[in-house]
CSV table of C-alpha atoms in Angstrom, one decimal:
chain,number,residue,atom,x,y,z
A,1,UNK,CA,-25.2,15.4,12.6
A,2,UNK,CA,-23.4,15.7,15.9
A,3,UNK,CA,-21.9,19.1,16.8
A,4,UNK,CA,-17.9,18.6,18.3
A,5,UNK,CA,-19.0,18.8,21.7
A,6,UNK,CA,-21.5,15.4,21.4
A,7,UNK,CA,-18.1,13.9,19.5
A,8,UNK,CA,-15.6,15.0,22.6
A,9,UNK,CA,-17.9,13.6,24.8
A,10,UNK,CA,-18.2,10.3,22.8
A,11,UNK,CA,-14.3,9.8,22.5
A,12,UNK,CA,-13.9,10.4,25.8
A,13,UNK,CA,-16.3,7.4,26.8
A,14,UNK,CA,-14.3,5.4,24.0
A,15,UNK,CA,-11.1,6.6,25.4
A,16,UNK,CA,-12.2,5.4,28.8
A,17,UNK,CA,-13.5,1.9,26.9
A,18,UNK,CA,-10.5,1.5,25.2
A,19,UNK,CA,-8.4,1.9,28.4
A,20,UNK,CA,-10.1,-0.1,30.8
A,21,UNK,CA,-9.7,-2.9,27.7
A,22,UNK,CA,-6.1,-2.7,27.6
A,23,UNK,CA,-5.7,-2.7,31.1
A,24,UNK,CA,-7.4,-5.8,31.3
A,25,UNK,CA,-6.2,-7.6,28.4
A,26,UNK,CA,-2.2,-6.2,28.9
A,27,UNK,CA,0.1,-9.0,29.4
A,28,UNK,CA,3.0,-10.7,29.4
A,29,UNK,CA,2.1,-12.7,26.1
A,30,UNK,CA,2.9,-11.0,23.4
A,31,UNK,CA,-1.5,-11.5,22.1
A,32,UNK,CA,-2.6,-9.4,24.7
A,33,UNK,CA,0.2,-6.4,24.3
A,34,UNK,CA,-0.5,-6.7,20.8
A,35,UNK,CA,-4.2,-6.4,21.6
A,36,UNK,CA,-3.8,-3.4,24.5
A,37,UNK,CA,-1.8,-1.7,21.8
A,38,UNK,CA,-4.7,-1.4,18.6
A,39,UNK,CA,-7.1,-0.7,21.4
A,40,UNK,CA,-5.0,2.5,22.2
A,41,UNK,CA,-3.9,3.3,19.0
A,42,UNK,CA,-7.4,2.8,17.4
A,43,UNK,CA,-9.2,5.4,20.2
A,44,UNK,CA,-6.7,7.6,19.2
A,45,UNK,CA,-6.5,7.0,15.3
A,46,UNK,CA,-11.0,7.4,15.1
A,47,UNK,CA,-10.7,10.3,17.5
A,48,UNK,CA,-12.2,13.8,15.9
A,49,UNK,CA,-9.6,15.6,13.4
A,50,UNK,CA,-9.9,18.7,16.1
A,51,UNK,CA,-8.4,16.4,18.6
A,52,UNK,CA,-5.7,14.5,16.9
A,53,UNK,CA,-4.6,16.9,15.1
A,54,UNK,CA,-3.5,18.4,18.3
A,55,UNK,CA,-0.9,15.5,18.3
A,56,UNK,CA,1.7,17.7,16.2
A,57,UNK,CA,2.6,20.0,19.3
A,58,UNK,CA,4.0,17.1,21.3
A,59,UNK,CA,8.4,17.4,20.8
A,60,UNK,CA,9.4,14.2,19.5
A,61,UNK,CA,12.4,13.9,22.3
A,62,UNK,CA,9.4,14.2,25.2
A,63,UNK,CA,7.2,11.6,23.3
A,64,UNK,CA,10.3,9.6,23.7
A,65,UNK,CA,11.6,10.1,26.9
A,66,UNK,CA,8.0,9.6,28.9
A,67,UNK,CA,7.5,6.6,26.9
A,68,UNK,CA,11.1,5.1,28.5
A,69,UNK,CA,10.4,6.3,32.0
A,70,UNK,CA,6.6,4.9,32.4
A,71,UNK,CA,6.7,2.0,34.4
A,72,UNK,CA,3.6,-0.9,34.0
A,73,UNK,CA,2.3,0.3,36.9
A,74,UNK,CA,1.8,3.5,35.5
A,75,UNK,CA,0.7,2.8,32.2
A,76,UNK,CA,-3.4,3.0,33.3
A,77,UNK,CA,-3.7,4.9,36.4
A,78,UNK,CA,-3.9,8.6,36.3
A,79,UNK,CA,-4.9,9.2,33.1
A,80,UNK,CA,-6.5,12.9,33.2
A,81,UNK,CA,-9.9,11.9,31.5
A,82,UNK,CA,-11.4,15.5,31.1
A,83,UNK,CA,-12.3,17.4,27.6
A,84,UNK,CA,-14.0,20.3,28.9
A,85,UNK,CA,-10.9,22.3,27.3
A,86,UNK,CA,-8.2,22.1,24.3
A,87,UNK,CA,-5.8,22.3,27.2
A,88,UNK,CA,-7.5,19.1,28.5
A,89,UNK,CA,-7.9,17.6,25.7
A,90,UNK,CA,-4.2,18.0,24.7
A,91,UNK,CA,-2.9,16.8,28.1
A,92,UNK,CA,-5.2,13.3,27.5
A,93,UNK,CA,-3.7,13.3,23.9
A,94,UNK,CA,-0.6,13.4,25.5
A,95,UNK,CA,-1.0,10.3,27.8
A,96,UNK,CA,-2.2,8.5,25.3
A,97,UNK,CA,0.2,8.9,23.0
A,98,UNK,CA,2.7,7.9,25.4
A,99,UNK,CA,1.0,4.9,26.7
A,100,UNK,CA,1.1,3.8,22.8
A,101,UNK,CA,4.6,4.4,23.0
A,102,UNK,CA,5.5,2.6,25.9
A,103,UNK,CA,3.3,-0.4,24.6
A,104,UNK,CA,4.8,-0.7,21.3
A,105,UNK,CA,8.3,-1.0,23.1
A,106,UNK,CA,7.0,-3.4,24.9
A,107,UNK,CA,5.7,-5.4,21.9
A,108,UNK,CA,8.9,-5.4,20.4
A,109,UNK,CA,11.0,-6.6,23.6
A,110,UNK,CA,8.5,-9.6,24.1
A,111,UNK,CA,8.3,-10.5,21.0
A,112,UNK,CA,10.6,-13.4,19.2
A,113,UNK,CA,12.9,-13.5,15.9
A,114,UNK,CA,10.4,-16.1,14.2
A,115,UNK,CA,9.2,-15.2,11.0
A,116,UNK,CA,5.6,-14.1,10.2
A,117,UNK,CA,3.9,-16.6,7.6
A,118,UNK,CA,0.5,-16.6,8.2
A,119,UNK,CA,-1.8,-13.1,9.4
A,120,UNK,CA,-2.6,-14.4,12.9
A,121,UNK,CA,0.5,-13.7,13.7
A,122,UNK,CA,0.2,-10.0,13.6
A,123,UNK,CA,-3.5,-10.4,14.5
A,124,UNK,CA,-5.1,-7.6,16.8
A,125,UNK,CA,-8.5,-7.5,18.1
A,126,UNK,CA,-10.1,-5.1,20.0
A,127,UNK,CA,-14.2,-5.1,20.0
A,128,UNK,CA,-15.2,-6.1,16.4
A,129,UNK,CA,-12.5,-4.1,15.1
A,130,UNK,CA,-9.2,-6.1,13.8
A,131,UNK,CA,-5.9,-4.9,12.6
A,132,UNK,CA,-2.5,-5.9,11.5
A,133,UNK,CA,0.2,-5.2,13.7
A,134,UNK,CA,3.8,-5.4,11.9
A,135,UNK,CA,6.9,-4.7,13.6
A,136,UNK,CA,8.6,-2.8,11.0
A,137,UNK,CA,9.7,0.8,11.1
A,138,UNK,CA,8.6,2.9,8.0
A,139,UNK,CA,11.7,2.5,5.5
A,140,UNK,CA,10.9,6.0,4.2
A,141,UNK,CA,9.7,8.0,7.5
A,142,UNK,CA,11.3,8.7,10.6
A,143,UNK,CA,9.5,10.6,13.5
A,144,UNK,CA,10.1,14.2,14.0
A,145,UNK,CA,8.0,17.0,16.0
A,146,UNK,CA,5.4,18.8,14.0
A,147,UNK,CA,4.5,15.5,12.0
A,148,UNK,CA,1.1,14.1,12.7
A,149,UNK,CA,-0.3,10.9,14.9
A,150,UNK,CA,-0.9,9.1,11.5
A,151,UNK,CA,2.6,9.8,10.7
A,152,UNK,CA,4.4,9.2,14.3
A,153,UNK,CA,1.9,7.7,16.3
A,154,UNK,CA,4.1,4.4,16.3
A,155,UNK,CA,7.8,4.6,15.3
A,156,UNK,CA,9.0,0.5,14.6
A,157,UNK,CA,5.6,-1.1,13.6
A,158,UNK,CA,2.6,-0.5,11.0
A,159,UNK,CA,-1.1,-1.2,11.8
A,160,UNK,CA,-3.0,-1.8,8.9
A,161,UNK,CA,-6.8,-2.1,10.0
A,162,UNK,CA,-8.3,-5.8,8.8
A,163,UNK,CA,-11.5,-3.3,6.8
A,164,UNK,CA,-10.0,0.1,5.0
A,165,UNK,CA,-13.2,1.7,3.4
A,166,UNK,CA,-14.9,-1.7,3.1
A,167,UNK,CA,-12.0,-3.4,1.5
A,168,UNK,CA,-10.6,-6.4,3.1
A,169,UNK,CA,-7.0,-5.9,3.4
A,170,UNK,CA,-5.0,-9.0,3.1
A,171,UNK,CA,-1.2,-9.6,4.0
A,172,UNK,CA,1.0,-11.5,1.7
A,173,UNK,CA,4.2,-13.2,3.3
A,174,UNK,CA,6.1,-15.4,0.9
A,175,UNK,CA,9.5,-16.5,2.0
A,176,UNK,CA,12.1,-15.0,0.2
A,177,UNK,CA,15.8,-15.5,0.9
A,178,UNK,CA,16.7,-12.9,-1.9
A,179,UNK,CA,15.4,-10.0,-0.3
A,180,UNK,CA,16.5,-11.1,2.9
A,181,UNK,CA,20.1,-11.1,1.0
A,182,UNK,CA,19.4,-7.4,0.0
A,183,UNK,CA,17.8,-6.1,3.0
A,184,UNK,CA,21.4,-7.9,4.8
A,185,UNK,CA,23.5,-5.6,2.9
A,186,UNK,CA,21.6,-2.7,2.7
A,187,UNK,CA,21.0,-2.3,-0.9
A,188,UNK,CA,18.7,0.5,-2.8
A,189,UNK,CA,15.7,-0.6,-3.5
A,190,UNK,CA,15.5,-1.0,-7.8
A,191,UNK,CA,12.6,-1.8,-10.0
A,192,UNK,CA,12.8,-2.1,-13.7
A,193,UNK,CA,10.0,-0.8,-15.7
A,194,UNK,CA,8.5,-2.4,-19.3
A,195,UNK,CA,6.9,-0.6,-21.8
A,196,UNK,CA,5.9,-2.7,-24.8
A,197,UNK,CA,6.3,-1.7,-28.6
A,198,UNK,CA,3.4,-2.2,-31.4
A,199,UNK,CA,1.3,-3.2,-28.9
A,200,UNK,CA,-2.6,-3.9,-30.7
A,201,UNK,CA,-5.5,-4.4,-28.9
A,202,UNK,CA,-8.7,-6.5,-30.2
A,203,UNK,CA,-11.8,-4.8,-28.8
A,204,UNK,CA,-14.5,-6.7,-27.9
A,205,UNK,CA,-18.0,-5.0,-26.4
A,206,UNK,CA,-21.2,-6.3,-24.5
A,207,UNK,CA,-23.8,-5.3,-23.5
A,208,UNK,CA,-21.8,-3.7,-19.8
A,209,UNK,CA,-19.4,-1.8,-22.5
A,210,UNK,CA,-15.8,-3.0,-23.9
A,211,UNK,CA,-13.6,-5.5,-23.0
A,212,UNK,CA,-10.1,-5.9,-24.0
A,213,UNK,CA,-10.3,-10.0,-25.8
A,214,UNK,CA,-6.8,-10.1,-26.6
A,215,UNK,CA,-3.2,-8.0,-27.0
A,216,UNK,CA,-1.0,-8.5,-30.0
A,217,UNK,CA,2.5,-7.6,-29.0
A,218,UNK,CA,5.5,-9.1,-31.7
A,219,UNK,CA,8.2,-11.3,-29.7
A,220,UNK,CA,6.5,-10.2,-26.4
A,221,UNK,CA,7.6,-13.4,-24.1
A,222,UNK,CA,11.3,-12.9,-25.7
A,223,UNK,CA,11.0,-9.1,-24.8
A,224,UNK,CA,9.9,-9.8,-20.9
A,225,UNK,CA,12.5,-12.5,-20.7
A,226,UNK,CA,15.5,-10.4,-21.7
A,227,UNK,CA,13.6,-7.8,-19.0
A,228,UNK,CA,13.9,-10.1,-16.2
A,229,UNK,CA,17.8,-11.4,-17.1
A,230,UNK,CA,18.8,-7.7,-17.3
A,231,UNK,CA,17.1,-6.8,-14.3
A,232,UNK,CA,18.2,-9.9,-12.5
A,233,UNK,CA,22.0,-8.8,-13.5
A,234,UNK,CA,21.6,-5.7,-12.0
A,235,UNK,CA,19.8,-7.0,-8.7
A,236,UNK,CA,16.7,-5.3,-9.0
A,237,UNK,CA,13.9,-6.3,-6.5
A,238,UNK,CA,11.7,-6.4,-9.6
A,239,UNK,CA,9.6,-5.4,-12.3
A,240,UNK,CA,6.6,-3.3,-13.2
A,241,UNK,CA,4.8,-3.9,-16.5
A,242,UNK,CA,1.0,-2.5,-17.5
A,243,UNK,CA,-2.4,-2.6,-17.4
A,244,UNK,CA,-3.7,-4.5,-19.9
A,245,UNK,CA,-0.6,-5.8,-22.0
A,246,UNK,CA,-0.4,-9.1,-20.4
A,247,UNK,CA,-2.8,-11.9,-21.3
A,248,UNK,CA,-3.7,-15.1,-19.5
A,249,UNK,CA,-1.6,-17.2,-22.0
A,250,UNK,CA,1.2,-15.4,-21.8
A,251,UNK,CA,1.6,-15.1,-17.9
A,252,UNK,CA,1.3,-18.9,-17.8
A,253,UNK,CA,4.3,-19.1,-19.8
A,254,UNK,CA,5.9,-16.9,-18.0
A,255,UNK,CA,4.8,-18.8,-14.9
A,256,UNK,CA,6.7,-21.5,-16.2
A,257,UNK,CA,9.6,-20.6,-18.0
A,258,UNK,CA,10.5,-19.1,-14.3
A,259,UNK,CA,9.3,-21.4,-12.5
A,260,UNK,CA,11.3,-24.6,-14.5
A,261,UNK,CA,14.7,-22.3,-14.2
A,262,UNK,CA,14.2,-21.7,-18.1
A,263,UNK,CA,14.7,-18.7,-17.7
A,264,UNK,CA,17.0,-16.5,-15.5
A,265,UNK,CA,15.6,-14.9,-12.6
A,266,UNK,CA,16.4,-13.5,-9.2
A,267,UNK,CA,14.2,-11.2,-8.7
A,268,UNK,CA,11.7,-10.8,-5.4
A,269,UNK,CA,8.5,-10.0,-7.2
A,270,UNK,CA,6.8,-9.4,-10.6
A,271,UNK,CA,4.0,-7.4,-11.6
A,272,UNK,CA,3.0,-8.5,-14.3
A,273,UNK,CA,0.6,-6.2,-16.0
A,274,UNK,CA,-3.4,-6.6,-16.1
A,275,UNK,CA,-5.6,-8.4,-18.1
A,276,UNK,CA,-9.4,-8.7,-18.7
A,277,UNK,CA,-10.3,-12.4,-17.6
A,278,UNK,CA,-13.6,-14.0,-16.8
A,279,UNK,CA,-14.0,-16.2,-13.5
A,280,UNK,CA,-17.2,-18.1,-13.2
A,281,UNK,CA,-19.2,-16.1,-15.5
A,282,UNK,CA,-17.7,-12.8,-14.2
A,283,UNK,CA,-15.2,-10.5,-16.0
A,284,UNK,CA,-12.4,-8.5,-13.7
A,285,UNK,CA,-9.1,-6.2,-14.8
A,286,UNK,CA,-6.7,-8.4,-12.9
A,287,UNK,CA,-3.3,-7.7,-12.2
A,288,UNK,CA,-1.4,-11.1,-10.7
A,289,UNK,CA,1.8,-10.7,-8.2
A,290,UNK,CA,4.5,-13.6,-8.9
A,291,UNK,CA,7.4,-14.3,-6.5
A,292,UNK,CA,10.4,-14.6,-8.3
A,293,UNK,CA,10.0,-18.4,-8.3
A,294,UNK,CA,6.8,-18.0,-10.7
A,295,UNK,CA,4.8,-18.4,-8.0
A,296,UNK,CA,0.8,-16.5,-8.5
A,297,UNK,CA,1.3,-15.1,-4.4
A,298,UNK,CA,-1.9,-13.0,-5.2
A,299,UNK,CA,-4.5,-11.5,-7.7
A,300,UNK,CA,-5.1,-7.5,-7.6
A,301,UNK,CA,-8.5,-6.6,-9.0
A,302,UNK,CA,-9.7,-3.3,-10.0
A,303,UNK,CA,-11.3,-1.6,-7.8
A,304,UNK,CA,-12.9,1.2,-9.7
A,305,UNK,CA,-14.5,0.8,-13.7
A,306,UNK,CA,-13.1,3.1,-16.0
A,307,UNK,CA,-15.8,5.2,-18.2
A,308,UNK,CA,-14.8,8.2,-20.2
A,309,UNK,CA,-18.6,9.4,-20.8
A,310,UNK,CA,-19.1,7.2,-23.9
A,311,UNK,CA,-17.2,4.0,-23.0
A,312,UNK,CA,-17.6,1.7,-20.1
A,313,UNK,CA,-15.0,-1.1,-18.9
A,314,UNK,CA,-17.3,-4.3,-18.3
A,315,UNK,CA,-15.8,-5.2,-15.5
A,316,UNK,CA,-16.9,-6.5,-11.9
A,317,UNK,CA,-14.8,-4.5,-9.1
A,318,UNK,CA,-12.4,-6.4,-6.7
A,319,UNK,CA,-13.3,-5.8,-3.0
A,320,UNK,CA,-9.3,-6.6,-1.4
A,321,UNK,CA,-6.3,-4.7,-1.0
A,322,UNK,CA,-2.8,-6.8,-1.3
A,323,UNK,CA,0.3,-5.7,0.9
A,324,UNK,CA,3.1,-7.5,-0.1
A,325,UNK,CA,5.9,-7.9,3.1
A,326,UNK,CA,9.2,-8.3,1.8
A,327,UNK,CA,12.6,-8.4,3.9
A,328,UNK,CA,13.1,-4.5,3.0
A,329,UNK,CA,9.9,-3.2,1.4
A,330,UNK,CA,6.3,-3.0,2.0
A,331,UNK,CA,4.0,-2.7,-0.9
A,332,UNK,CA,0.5,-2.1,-2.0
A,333,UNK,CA,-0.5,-2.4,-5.7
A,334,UNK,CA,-3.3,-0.1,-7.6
A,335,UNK,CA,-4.7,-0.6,-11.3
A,336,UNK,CA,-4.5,2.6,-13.2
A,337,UNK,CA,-7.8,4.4,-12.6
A,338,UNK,CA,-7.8,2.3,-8.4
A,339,UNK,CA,-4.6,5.2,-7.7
A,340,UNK,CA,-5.3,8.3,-10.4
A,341,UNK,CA,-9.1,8.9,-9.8
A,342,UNK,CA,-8.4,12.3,-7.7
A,343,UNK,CA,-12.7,12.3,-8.0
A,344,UNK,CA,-13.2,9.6,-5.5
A,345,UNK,CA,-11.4,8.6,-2.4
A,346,UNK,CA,-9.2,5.9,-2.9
A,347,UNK,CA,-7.8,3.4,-0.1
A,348,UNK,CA,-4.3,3.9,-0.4
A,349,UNK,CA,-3.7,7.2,1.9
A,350,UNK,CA,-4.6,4.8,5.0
A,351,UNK,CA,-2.0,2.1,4.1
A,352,UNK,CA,0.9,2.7,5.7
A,353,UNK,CA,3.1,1.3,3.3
A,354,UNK,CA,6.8,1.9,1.7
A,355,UNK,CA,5.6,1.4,-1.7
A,356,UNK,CA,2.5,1.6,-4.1
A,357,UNK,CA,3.3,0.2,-7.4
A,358,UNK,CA,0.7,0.4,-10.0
A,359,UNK,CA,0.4,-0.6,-13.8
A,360,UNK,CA,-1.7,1.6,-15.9
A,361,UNK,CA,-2.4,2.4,-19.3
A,362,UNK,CA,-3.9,5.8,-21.1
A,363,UNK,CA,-3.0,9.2,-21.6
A,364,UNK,CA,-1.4,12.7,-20.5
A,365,UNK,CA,-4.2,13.0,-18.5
A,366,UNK,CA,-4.3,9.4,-17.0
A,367,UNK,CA,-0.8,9.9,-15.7
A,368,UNK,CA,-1.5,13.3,-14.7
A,369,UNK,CA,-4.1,12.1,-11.9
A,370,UNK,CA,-0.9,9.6,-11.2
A,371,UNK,CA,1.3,12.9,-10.3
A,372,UNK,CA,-1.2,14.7,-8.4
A,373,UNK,CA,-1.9,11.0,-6.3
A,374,UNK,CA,1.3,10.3,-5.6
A,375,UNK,CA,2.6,13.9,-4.3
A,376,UNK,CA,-0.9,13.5,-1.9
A,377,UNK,CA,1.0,9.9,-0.9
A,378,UNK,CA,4.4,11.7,-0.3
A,379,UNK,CA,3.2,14.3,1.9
A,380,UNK,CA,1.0,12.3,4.3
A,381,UNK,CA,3.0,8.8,4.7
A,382,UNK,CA,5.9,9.7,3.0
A,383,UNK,CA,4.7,6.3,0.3
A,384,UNK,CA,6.5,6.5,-2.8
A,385,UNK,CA,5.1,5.2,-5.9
A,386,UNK,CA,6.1,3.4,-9.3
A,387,UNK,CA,3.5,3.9,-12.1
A,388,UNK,CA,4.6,1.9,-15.6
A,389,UNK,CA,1.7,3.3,-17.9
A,390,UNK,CA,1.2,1.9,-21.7
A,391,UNK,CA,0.3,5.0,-23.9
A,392,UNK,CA,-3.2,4.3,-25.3
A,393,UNK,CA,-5.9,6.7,-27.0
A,394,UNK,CA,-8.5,5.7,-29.6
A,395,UNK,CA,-7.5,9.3,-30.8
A,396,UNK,CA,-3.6,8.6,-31.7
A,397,UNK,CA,-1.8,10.4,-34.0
A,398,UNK,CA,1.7,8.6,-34.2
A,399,UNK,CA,3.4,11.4,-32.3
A,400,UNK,CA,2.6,10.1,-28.9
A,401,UNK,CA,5.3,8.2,-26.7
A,402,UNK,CA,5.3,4.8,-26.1
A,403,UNK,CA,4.4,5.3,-22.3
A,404,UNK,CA,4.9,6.7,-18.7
A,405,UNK,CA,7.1,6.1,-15.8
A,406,UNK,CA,6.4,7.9,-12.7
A,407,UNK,CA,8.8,7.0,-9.9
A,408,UNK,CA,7.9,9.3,-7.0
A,409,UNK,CA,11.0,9.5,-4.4
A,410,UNK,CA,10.6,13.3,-3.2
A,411,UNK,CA,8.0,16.0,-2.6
A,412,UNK,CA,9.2,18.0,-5.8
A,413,UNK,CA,7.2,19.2,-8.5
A,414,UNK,CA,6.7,16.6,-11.7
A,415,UNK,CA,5.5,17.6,-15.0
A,416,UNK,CA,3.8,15.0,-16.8
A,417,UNK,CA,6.3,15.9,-20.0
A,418,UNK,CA,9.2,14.4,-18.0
A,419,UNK,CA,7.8,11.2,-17.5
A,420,UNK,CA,7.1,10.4,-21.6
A,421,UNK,CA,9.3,7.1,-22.7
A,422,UNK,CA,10.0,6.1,-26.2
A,423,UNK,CA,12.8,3.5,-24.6
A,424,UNK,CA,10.5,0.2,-23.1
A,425,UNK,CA,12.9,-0.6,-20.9
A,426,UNK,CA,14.7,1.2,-17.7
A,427,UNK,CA,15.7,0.8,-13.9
A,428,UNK,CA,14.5,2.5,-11.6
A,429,UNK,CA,16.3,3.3,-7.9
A,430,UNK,CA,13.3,3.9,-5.8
């Protein structure tokens, strides 16, 4: 393994890669900012923890003000490209950091009012490396001194990187003139949350380990119909339900009863649960996202099998992450055990999104892992979360609630008592 002095020394020959790349590629198309930009940020992002971490010195007010007063000129001449020192090392941080600055302004200016429908859009390239570049600030986060590069790095724009720990990450853009109604007037951002009452399960196993063949839950479509009308009413973005509780049969009915204008709906998005489905000869936990047309816009599978030492989930494991852009949100979306597995090392801390919102279903102990992931979320991104977890144990007494909610807003201390429901329905101001 390389000692830090072999790793300074290599990201200052990719600092001087990266540089004489976005010198060349910089432009006055908005491509090759874009592209000048992630090369930049990206040398900076991969740099050794010793070094970017060094980024939380730099006053916020000096960030700003260099970035304003570099001229184009200036933007790849003189850059002090020596490491010998943490006093060297900070001052190339320094020019770096400003140079991202003063590119992301220009991205900005150059670029147009028009929409993004389609990834290419936001496309950056720089070696084999690829990225999404949004211009949107953090709805959540706003930079201050002391914070780190990951957190102020940019301050109007996201990058999510094309390939987070070998998951493809893929952008979802529907048009949707509701939240461009909400995100006009400035409204909080609401999500109602449905638990679901005398909900059975009927077990099935192979030889890979159980496999959930059907849910029985009395008046279920009537239940998640008067959901979406009262959440509609109240002008909720949307709704949460979990893992497990919604079949195949009944999300086509669903599907349609929205989609004909059956039923009242106004909302911007649905989550609408998980279920246990085979595709060709191939079983996934998969959670589908519908627009609040009844629209599929994407399928979420599970990313990590649940075992509890005796029992396996037969499951194959999904291999993309979803980010949903609304007019006033950005999301991600997690399946239970994808977000509260504190084991492993999820994908999540490296999306720099508004919003995680995750169905589950299980335990104390289940949602616990939920608590501890979602304070980790809050403290490095400031990305809040909304867990809807269906109680379930094979060891139930009666006495348990009927389910979760975690709705993480704040860095404050949550005990996993607070979060029991024995009411299946309620809004959320996230």
């Amino acid at each position: 393994m390389p000692n830090i002095k072999l790793l300074e020394a290599q990201w200052l020959s990719d600092v001087k890669q990266a540089v004489a790349f976005a010198e060349k590629s910089f432009g006055e198309d908005v491509v090759s900012t874009r592209n000048a930009l992630y090369a930049l940020w990206r040398t900076v992002d991969q740099s050794p923890g010793s070094i970017r971490d060094l980024f939380r010195q730099f006053k916020e007010e000096d960030l700003a003000k260099a970035a304003e007063d570099i001229t184009a000129k200036e933007l790849f001449t003189n850059l002090p490209l020596v490491v010998g020192s943490v006093a060297e090392r900070t001052k190339l941080l320094y020019a770096l950091a400003v140079r991202i600055r003063a590119l992301e302004a220009a991205l900005h200016e150059i670029s147009g009012d028009e929409p993004i429908r389609h990834e290419n859009q936001c496309l950056a390239t720089y070696g084999k490396a690829e990225a999404f570049i949004l211009l949107r600030k953090p709805r959540h986060r706003t930079a201050a001194t002391k914070q780190s590069f990951r957190r102020r790095g940019l301050v109007s724009s996201r990058v999510f990187p094309r390939l987070i720990k070998g998951y493809r990450v893929r952008l979802l853009l529907p048009d949707d003139p509701r939240g461009r109604k909400r995100a006009a007037a400035r409204q909080a951002l609401s999500f109602g949350a449905g638990l679901f009452e005398n909900m059975k399960f009927d077990v099935g196993h192979d030889t890979d380990g159980f496999f959930i063949r059907d849910v029985s839950i009395p008046g279920q479509l009537a239940t998640i119909r008067d959901h979406i009308a009262v959440a509609s009413s109240s002008e909720c973005h949307g709704i949460v339900y979990p893992e497990l509780t919604i079949t195949r049969d009944t999300l086509l009915q669903i599907r349609d009863a929205i989609g004909t204008g059956e039923w009242k709906c106004d909302l911007s998005v649905l989550v609408a649960g998980s279920r246990h489905e085979e595709i060709e000869k191939q079983r996934f936990n998969i959670c589908s996202i519908l627009s609040g047309y009844g629209e599929e816009i994407a399928q979420h599978r599970k990313l990590l099998q649940y075992s509890d030492g005796d029992q396996v989930e037969s499951i194959q494991l999904g291999d993309e992450l979803q980010i949903l852009i609304l007019p006033d949100a950005i999301f991600a979306f997690g399946i239970c055990l994808d977000f509260c597995n504190t084991s492993e090392d999820p994908p999540y801390a490296d999306l720099d999104v508004d919003y995680v919102l995750v169905p589950s279903c299980g335990n104390e102990r289940t949602m616990s892992g939920h608590v501890r992931r979602s304070a980790e979320y809050m403290d490095k991104q400031k990305t809040r979360t909304l867990v809807v977890q269906q109680f379930y144990s094979e060891r139930a007494t009666g006495d348990e609630p009927l389910g979760y909610v975690l709705a993480r807003c704040d860095d404050l201390t949550i005990q996993v008592k607070d979060l029991e429901k024995c009411n299946p329905w309620e809004i959320y101001n996230i």
